[in-house]
GROMACS .gro file of C-alpha atoms in nm:
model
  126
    1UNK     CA    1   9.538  13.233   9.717
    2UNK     CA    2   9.185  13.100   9.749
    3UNK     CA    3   9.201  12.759   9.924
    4UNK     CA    4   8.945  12.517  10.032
    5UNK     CA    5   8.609  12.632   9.875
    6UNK     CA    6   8.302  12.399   9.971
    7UNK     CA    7   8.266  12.068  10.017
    8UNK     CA    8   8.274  11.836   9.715
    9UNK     CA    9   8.173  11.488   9.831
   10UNK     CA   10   8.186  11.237  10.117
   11UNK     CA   11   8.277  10.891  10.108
   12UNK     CA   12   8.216  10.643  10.321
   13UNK     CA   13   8.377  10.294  10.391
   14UNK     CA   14   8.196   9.990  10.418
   15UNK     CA   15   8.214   9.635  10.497
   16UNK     CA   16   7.884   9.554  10.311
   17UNK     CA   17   7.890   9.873  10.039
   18UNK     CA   18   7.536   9.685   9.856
   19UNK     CA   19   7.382   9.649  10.223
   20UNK     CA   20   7.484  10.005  10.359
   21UNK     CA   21   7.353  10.200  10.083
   22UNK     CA   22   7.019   9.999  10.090
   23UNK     CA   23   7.016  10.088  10.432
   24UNK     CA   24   7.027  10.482  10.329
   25UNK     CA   25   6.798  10.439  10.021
   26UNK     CA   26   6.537  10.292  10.273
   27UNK     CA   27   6.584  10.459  10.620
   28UNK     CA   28   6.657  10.793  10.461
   29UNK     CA   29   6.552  10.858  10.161
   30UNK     CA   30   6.872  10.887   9.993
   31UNK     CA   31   6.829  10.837   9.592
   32UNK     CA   32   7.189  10.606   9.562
   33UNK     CA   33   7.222  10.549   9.181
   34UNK     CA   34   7.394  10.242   9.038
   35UNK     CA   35   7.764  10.412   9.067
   36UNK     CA   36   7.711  10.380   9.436
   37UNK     CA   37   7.647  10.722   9.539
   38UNK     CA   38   7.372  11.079   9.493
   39UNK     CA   39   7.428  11.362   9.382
   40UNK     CA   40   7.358  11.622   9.589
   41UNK     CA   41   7.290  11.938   9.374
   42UNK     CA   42   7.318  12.303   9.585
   43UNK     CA   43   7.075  12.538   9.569
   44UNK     CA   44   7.041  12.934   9.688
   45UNK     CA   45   6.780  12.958  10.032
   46UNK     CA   46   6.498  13.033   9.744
   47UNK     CA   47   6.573  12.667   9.604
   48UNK     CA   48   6.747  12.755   9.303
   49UNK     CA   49   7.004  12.608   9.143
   50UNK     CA   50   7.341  12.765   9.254
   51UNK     CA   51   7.588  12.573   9.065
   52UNK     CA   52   7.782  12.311   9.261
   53UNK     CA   53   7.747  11.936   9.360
   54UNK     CA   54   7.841  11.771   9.639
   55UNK     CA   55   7.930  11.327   9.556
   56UNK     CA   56   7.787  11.161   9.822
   57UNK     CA   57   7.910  10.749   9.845
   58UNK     CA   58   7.943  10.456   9.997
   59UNK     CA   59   8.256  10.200   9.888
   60UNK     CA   60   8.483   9.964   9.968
   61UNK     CA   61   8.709  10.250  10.101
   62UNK     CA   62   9.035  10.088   9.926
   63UNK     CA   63   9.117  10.418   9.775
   64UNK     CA   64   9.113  10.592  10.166
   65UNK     CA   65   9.460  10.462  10.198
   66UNK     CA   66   9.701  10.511  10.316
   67UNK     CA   67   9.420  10.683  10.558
   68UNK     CA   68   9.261  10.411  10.801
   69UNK     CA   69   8.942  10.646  10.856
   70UNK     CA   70   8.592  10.534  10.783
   71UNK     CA   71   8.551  10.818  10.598
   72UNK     CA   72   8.692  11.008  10.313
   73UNK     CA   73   8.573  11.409  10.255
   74UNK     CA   74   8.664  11.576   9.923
   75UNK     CA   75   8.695  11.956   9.923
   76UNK     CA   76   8.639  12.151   9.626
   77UNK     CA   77   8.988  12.445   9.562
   78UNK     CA   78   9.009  12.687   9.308
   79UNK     CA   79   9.349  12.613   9.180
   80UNK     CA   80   9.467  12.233   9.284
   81UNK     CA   81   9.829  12.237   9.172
   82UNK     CA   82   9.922  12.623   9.365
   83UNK     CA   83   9.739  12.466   9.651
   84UNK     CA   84   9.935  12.137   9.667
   85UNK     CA   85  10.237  12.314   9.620
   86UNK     CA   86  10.172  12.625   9.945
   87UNK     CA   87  10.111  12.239  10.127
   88UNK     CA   88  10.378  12.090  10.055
   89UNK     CA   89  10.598  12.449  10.133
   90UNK     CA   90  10.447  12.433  10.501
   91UNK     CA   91  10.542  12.060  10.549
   92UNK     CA   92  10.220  11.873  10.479
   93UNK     CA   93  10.198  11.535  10.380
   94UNK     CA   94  10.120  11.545  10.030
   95UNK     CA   95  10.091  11.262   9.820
   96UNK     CA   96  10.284  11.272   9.457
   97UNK     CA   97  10.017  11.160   9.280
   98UNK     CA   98   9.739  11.412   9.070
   99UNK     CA   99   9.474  11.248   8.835
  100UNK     CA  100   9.318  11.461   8.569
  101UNK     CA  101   9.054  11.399   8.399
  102UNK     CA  102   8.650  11.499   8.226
  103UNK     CA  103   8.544  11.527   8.603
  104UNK     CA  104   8.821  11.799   8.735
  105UNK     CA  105   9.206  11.769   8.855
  106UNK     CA  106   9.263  11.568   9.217
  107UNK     CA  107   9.490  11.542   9.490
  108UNK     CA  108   9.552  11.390   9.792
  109UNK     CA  109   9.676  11.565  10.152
  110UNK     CA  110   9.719  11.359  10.503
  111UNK     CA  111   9.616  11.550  10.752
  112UNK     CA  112   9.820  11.476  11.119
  113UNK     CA  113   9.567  11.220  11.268
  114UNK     CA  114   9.606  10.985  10.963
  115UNK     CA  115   9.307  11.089  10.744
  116UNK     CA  116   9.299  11.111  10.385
  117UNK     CA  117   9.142  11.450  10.256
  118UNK     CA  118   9.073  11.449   9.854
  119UNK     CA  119   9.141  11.807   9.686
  120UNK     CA  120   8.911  11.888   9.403
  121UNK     CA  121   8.977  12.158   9.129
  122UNK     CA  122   8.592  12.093   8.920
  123UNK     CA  123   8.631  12.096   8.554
  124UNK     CA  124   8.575  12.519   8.426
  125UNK     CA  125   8.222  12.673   8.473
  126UNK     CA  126   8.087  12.401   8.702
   0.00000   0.00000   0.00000
């Protein structure tokens, strides 16, 4: 079974999430649209498009918990509910709850220091 496949997104945790993203839009040139976050399309070393995404966003971090990090990653998986359930098999810390929905099925995983990893299954053909 295919696991973890790329990364899908990071999320960052702010005090000040209108202030912080400025901060990015000015210092570095980071295009943050209204939803908070960019887009971050992947292309092949020619510069074409190769078909994947990775989120990139800065919030309020409330949905990090039960993690306490300052940081959230999402990783993009093949199959999300095989996945979760090889996890939980090996004693992981898997959290009961999996939202689907028009952007792809998620998951949630605790690794042992405390952080919150998001599991990402993208919706077919993207």
């Amino acid at each position: 079974m295919s696991r973890v496949t790329g990364i899908g997104g990071v999320f960052i945790r702010a005090a000040d999430p209108a202030g912080l993203r400025a901060w990015y839009r000015e210092h570095l040139g980071i295009d943050v649209q209204a939803w908070g976050g960019a887009a971050f399309r992947w292309v092949d070393a020619s510069g074409r498009a190769a078909g994947g995404t990775t989120v990139w966003a800065i919030n309020d971090g409330k949905d990090f918990a039960p993690g306490t990090a300052s940081f959230m990653l999402n990783y993009r998986v093949t199959d999300l509910h095989a996945l979760l359930a090889a996890l939980r098999e090996e004693g992981c810390n898997v959290l009961d709850r999996i939202e689907e929905s028009e952007y792809g099925k998620f998951g949630w995983v605790v690794d042992p220091e405390g952080n919150k990893l998001e599991l990402w299954q993208p919706p077919e053909g993207q």
